[in-house]
mmCIF file of C-alpha atoms in Angstrom:
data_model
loop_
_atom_site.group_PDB
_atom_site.id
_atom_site.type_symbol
_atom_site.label_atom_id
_atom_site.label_comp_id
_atom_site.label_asym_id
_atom_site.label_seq_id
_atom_site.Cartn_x
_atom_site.Cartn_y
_atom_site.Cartn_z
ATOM 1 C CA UNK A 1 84.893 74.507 113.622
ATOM 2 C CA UNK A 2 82.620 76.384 111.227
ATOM 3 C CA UNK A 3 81.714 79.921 113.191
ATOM 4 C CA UNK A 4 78.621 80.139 111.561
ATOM 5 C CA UNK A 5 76.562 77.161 113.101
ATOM 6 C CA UNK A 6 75.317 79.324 115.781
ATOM 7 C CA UNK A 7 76.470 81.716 119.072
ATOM 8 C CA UNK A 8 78.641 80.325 121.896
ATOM 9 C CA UNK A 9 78.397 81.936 125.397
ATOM 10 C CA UNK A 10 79.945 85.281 125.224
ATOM 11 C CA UNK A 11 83.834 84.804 127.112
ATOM 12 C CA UNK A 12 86.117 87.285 127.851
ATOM 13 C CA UNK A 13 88.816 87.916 124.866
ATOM 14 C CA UNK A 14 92.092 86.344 125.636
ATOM 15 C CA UNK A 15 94.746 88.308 126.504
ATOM 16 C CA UNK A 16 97.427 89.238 124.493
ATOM 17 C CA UNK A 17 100.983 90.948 124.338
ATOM 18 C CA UNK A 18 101.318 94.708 123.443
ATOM 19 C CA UNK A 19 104.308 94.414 121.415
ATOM 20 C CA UNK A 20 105.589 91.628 119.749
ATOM 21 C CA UNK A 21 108.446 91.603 117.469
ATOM 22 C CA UNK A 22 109.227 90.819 113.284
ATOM 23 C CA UNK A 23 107.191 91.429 110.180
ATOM 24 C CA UNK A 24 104.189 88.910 111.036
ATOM 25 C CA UNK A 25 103.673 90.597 114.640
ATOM 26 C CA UNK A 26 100.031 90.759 116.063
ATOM 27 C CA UNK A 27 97.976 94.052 115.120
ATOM 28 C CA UNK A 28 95.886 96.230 117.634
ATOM 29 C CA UNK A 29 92.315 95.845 117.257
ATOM 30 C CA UNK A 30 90.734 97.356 114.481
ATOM 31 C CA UNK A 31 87.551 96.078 113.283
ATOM 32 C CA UNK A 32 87.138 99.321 111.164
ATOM 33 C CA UNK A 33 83.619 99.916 110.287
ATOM 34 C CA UNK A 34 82.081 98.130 113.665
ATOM 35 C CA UNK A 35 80.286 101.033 116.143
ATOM 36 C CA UNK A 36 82.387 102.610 118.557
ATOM 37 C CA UNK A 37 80.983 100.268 121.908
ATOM 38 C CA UNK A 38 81.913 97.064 119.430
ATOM 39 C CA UNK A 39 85.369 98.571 118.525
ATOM 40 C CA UNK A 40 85.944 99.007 122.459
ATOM 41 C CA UNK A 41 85.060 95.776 123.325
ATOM 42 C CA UNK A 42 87.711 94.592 120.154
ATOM 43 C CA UNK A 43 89.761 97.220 121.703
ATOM 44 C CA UNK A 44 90.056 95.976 125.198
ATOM 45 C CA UNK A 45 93.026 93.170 125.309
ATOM 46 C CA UNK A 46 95.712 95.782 122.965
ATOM 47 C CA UNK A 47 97.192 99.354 122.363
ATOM 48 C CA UNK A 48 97.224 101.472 119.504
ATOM 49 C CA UNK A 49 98.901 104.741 119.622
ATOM 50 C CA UNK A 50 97.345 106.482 116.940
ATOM 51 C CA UNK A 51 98.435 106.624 113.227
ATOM 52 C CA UNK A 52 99.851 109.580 112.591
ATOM 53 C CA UNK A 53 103.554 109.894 112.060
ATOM 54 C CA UNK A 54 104.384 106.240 111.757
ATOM 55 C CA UNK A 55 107.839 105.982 110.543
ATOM 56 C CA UNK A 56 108.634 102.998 107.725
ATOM 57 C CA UNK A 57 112.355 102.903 106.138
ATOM 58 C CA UNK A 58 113.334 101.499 103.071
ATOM 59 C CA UNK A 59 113.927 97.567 104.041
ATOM 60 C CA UNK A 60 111.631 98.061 107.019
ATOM 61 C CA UNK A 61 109.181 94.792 107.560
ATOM 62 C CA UNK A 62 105.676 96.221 108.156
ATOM 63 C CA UNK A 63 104.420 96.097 111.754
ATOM 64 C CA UNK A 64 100.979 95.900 113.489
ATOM 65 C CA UNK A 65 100.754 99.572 113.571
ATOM 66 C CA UNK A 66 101.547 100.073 110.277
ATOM 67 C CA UNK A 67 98.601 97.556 108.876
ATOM 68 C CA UNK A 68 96.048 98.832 111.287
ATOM 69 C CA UNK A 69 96.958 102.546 110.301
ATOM 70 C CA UNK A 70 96.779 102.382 106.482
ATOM 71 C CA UNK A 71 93.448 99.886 106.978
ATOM 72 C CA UNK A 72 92.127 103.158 109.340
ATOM 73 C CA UNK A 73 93.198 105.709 106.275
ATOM 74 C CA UNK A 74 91.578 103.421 103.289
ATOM 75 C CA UNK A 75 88.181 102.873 105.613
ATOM 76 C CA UNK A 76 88.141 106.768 105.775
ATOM 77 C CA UNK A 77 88.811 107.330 102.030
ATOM 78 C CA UNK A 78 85.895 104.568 101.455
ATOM 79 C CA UNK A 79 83.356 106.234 103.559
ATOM 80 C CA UNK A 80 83.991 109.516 102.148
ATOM 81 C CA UNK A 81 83.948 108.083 97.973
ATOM 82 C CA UNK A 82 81.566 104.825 98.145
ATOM 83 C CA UNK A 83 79.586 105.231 101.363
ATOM 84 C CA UNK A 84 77.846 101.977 100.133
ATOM 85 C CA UNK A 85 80.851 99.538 99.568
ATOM 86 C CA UNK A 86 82.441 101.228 102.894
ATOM 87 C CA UNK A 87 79.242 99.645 105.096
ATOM 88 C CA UNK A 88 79.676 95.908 103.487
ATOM 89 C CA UNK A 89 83.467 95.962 103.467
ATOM 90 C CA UNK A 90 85.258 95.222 107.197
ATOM 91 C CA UNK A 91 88.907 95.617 107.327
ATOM 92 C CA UNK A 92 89.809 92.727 110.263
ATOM 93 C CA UNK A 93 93.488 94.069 111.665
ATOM 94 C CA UNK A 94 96.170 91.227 112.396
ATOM 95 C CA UNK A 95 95.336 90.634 115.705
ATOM 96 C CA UNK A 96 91.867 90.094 115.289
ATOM 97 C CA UNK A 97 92.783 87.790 112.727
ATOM 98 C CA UNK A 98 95.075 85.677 114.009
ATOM 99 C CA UNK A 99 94.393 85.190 118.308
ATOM 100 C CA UNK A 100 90.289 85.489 117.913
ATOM 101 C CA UNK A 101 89.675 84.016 114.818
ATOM 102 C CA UNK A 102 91.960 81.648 113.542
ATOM 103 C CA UNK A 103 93.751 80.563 116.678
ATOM 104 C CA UNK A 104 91.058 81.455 119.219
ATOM 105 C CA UNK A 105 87.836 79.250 120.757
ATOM 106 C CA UNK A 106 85.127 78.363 119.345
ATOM 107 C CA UNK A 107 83.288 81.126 121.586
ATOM 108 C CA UNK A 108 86.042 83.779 121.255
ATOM 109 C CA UNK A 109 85.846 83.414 117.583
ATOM 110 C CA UNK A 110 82.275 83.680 117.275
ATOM 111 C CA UNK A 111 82.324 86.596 119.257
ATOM 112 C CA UNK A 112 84.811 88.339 117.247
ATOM 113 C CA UNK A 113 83.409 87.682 114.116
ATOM 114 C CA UNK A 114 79.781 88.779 115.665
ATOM 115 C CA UNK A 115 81.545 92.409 116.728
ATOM 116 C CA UNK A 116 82.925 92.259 113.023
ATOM 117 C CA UNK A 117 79.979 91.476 110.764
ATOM 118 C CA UNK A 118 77.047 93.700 112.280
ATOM 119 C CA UNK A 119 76.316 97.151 111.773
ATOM 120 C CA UNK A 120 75.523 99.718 114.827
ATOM 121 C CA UNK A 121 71.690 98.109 114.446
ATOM 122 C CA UNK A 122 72.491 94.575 114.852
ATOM 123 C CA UNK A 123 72.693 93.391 110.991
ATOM 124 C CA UNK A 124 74.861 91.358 109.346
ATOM 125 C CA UNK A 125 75.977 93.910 106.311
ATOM 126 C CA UNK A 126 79.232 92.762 106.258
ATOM 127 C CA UNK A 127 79.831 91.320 102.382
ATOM 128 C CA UNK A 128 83.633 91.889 102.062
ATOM 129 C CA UNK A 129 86.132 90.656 105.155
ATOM 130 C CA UNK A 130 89.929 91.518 104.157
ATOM 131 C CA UNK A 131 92.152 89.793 106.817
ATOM 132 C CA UNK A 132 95.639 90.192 107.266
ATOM 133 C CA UNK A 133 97.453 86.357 107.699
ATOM 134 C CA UNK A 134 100.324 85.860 110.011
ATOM 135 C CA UNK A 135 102.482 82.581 110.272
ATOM 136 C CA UNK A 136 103.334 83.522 113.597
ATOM 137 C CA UNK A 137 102.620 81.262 116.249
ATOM 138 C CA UNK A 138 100.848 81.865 119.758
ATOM 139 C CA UNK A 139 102.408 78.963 121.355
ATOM 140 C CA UNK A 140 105.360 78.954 120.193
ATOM 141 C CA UNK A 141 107.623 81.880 121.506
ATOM 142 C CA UNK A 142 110.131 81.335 118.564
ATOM 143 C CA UNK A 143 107.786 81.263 116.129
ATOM 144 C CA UNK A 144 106.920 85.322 116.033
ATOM 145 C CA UNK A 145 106.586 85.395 112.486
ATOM 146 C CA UNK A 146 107.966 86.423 109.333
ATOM 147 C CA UNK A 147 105.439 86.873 106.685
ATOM 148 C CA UNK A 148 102.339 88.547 105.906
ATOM 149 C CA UNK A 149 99.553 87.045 103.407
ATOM 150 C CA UNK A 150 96.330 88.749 103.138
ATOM 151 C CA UNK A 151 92.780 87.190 102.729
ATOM 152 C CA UNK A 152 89.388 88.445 101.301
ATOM 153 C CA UNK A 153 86.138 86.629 102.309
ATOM 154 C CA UNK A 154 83.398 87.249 100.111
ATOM 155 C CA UNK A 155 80.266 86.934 102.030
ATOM 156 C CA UNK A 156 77.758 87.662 98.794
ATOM 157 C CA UNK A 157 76.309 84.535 99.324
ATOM 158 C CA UNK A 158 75.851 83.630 102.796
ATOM 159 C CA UNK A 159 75.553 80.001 102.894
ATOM 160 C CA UNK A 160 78.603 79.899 100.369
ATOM 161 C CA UNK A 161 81.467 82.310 101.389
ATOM 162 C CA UNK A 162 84.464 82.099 99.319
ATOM 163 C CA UNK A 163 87.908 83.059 100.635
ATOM 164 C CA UNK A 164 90.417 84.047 98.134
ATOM 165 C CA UNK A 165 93.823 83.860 99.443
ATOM 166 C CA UNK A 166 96.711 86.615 97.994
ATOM 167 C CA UNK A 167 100.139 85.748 98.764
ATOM 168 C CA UNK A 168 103.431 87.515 97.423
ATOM 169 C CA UNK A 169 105.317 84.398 97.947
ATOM 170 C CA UNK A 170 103.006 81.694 96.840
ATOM 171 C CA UNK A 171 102.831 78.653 99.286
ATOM 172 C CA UNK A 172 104.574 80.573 102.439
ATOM 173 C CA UNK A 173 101.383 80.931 104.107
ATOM 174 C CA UNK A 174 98.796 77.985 102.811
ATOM 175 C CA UNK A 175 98.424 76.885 106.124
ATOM 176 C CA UNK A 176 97.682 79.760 108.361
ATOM 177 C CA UNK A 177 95.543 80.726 104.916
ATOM 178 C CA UNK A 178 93.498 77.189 105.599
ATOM 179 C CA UNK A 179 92.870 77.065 109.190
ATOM 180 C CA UNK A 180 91.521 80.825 109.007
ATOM 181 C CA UNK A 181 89.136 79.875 106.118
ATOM 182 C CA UNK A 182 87.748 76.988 107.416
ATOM 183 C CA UNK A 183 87.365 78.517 110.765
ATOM 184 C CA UNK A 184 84.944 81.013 108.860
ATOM 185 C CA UNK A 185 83.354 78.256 106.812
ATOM 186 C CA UNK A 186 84.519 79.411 103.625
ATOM 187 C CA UNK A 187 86.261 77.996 100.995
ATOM 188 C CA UNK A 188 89.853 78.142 99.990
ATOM 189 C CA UNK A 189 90.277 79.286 96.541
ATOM 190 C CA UNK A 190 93.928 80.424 95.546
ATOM 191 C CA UNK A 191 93.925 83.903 93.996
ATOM 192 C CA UNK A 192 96.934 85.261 91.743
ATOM 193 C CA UNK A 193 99.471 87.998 92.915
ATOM 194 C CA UNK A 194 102.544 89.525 91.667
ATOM 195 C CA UNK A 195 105.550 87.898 93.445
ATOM 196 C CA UNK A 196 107.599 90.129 95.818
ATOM 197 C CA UNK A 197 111.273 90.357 94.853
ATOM 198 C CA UNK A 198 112.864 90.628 98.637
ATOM 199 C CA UNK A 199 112.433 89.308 101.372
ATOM 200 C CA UNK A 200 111.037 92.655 103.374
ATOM 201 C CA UNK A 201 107.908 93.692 101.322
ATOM 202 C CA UNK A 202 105.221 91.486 102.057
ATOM 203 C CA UNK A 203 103.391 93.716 104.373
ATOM 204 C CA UNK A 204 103.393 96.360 101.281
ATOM 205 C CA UNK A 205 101.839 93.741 99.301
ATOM 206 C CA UNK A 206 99.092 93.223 101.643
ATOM 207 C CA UNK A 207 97.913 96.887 101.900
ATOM 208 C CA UNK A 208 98.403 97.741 98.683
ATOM 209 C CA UNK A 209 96.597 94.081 97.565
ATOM 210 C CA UNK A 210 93.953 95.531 99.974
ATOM 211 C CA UNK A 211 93.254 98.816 97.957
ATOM 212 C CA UNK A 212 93.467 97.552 94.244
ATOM 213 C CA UNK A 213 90.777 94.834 96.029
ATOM 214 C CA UNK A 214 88.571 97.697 97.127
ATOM 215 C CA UNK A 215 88.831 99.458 93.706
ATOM 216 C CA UNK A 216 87.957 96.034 91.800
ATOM 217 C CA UNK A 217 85.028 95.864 94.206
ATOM 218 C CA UNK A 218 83.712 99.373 93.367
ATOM 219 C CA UNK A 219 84.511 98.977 89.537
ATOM 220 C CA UNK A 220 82.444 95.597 89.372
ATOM 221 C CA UNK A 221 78.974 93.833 90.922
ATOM 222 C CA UNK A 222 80.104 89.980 89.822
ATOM 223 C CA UNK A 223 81.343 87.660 92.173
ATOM 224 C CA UNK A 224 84.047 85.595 91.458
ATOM 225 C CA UNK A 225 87.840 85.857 92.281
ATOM 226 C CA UNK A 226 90.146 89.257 91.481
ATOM 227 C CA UNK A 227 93.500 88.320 90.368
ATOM 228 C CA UNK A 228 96.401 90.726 91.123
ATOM 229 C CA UNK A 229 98.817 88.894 88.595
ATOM 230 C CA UNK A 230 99.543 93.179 87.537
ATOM 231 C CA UNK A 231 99.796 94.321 91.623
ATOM 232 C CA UNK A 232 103.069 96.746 91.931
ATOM 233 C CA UNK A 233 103.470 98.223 95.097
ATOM 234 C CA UNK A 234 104.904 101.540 96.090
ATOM 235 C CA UNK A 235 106.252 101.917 99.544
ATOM 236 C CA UNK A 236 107.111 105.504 98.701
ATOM 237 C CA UNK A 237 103.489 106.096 98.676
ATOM 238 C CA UNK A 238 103.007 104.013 101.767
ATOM 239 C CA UNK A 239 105.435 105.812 103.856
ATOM 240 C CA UNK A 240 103.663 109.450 102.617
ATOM 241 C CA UNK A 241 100.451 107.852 103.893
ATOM 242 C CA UNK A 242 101.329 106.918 107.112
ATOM 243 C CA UNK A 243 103.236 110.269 107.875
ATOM 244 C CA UNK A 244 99.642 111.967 107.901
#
């Protein structure tokens, strides 16, 4: 169900719930560098509540609102140091991710991924697509998740996307990983990452996964896949971020 091969008729965006529960739980939309009328139309089916003053303890797994707040701090920090890399780089929040594009329609995700990809004039400028991967489940009640993976699309070459899959414990999340690729016609290469150490810092791993990704982008003009074999996250600095 490759999204590419052309535009369904537009749909309404499923609905979904405004607060689910456990690390892997759905994010508000967030399709970062989209214009404001494609961010409200994102916007429309969830509820974010701002990210100032998030709270995150010690053991805490990493919510919806967490991802979608750091994502909305590293998009600002990219605009303001690498305007350039900022307007081909789209960071796609959980929910996003998960109902529209990997678990959504055929027209739902191609309308998603339309709001995602073009710029406030209507192009496709979108090289870089980071998506946060949840093994939750949206029919399956008991199934709300428990582990965060993170995916980068590179979109250099069109007609040949590659999606490089990052996952702090290696084989958790292959499927979800799979069916989001292939739903964006891109293949499925496996990318190194440190392993995580406990069982509550995946969500870590993704954001800070995200920004060592970003500063690898900047740093270099080759495609081809960035290991994190040498990733070491600090929640300390995560927590200071989010109290902004």
């Amino acid at each position: 169900s490759d999204i590419y091969r052309g535009l369904d008729p537009l749909v309404d965006l499923p609905s979904t719930p405004h607060e689910l529960r456990d690390d892997a739980h759905y994010a508000p939309a967030f399709p970062s560098t989209s214009t404001d009328a494609q961010i409200a139309a994102l916007n429309q089916t969830a509820s974010f509540h701002g990210h100032g003053g998030l709270e995150l303890g010690a053991r805490d797994w990493l919510s919806d609102e967490h991802i979608a707040a750091d994502y909305m701090l590293l998009i600002q920090d990219l605009q303001r140091d690498n305007p350039d890399l900022a307007s081909r780089t789209r960071l796609v929040d959980p929910l996003i991710a998960h109902y529209h594009l990997r678990l959504g329609s055929q027209s739902v995700a191609t309308r998603a991924f339309q709001h995602i990809v073009h710029d406030h004039d209507g192009n496709d400028t979108a090289d870089f697509l980071f998506l946060p991967v949840s093994d939750a489940s949206a029919s399956d009640p008991n199934r709300r998740g428990s582990h965060w993976s993170l995916l980068l699309v590179d979109r250099r070459e069109r007609a040949r996307p590659a999606a490089y899959h990052y996952d702090s414990a290696v084989g958790y999340n292959d499927g979800p990983a799979a069916l989001l690729a292939q739903r964006l016609g891109a293949r499925l290469e496996l990318a190194r990452m440190t392993q995580q150490s406990n069982g509550y810092d995946c969500g870590v791993f993704v954001l800070d996964g995200t920004r060592a990704l970003v500063r690898g982008l900047a740093q270099r003009g080759r495609s081809g896949v960035l290991h994190l074999d040498n990733l070491v996250v600090d929640r300390l600095a995560l927590q200071t971020r989010l109290r902004r």
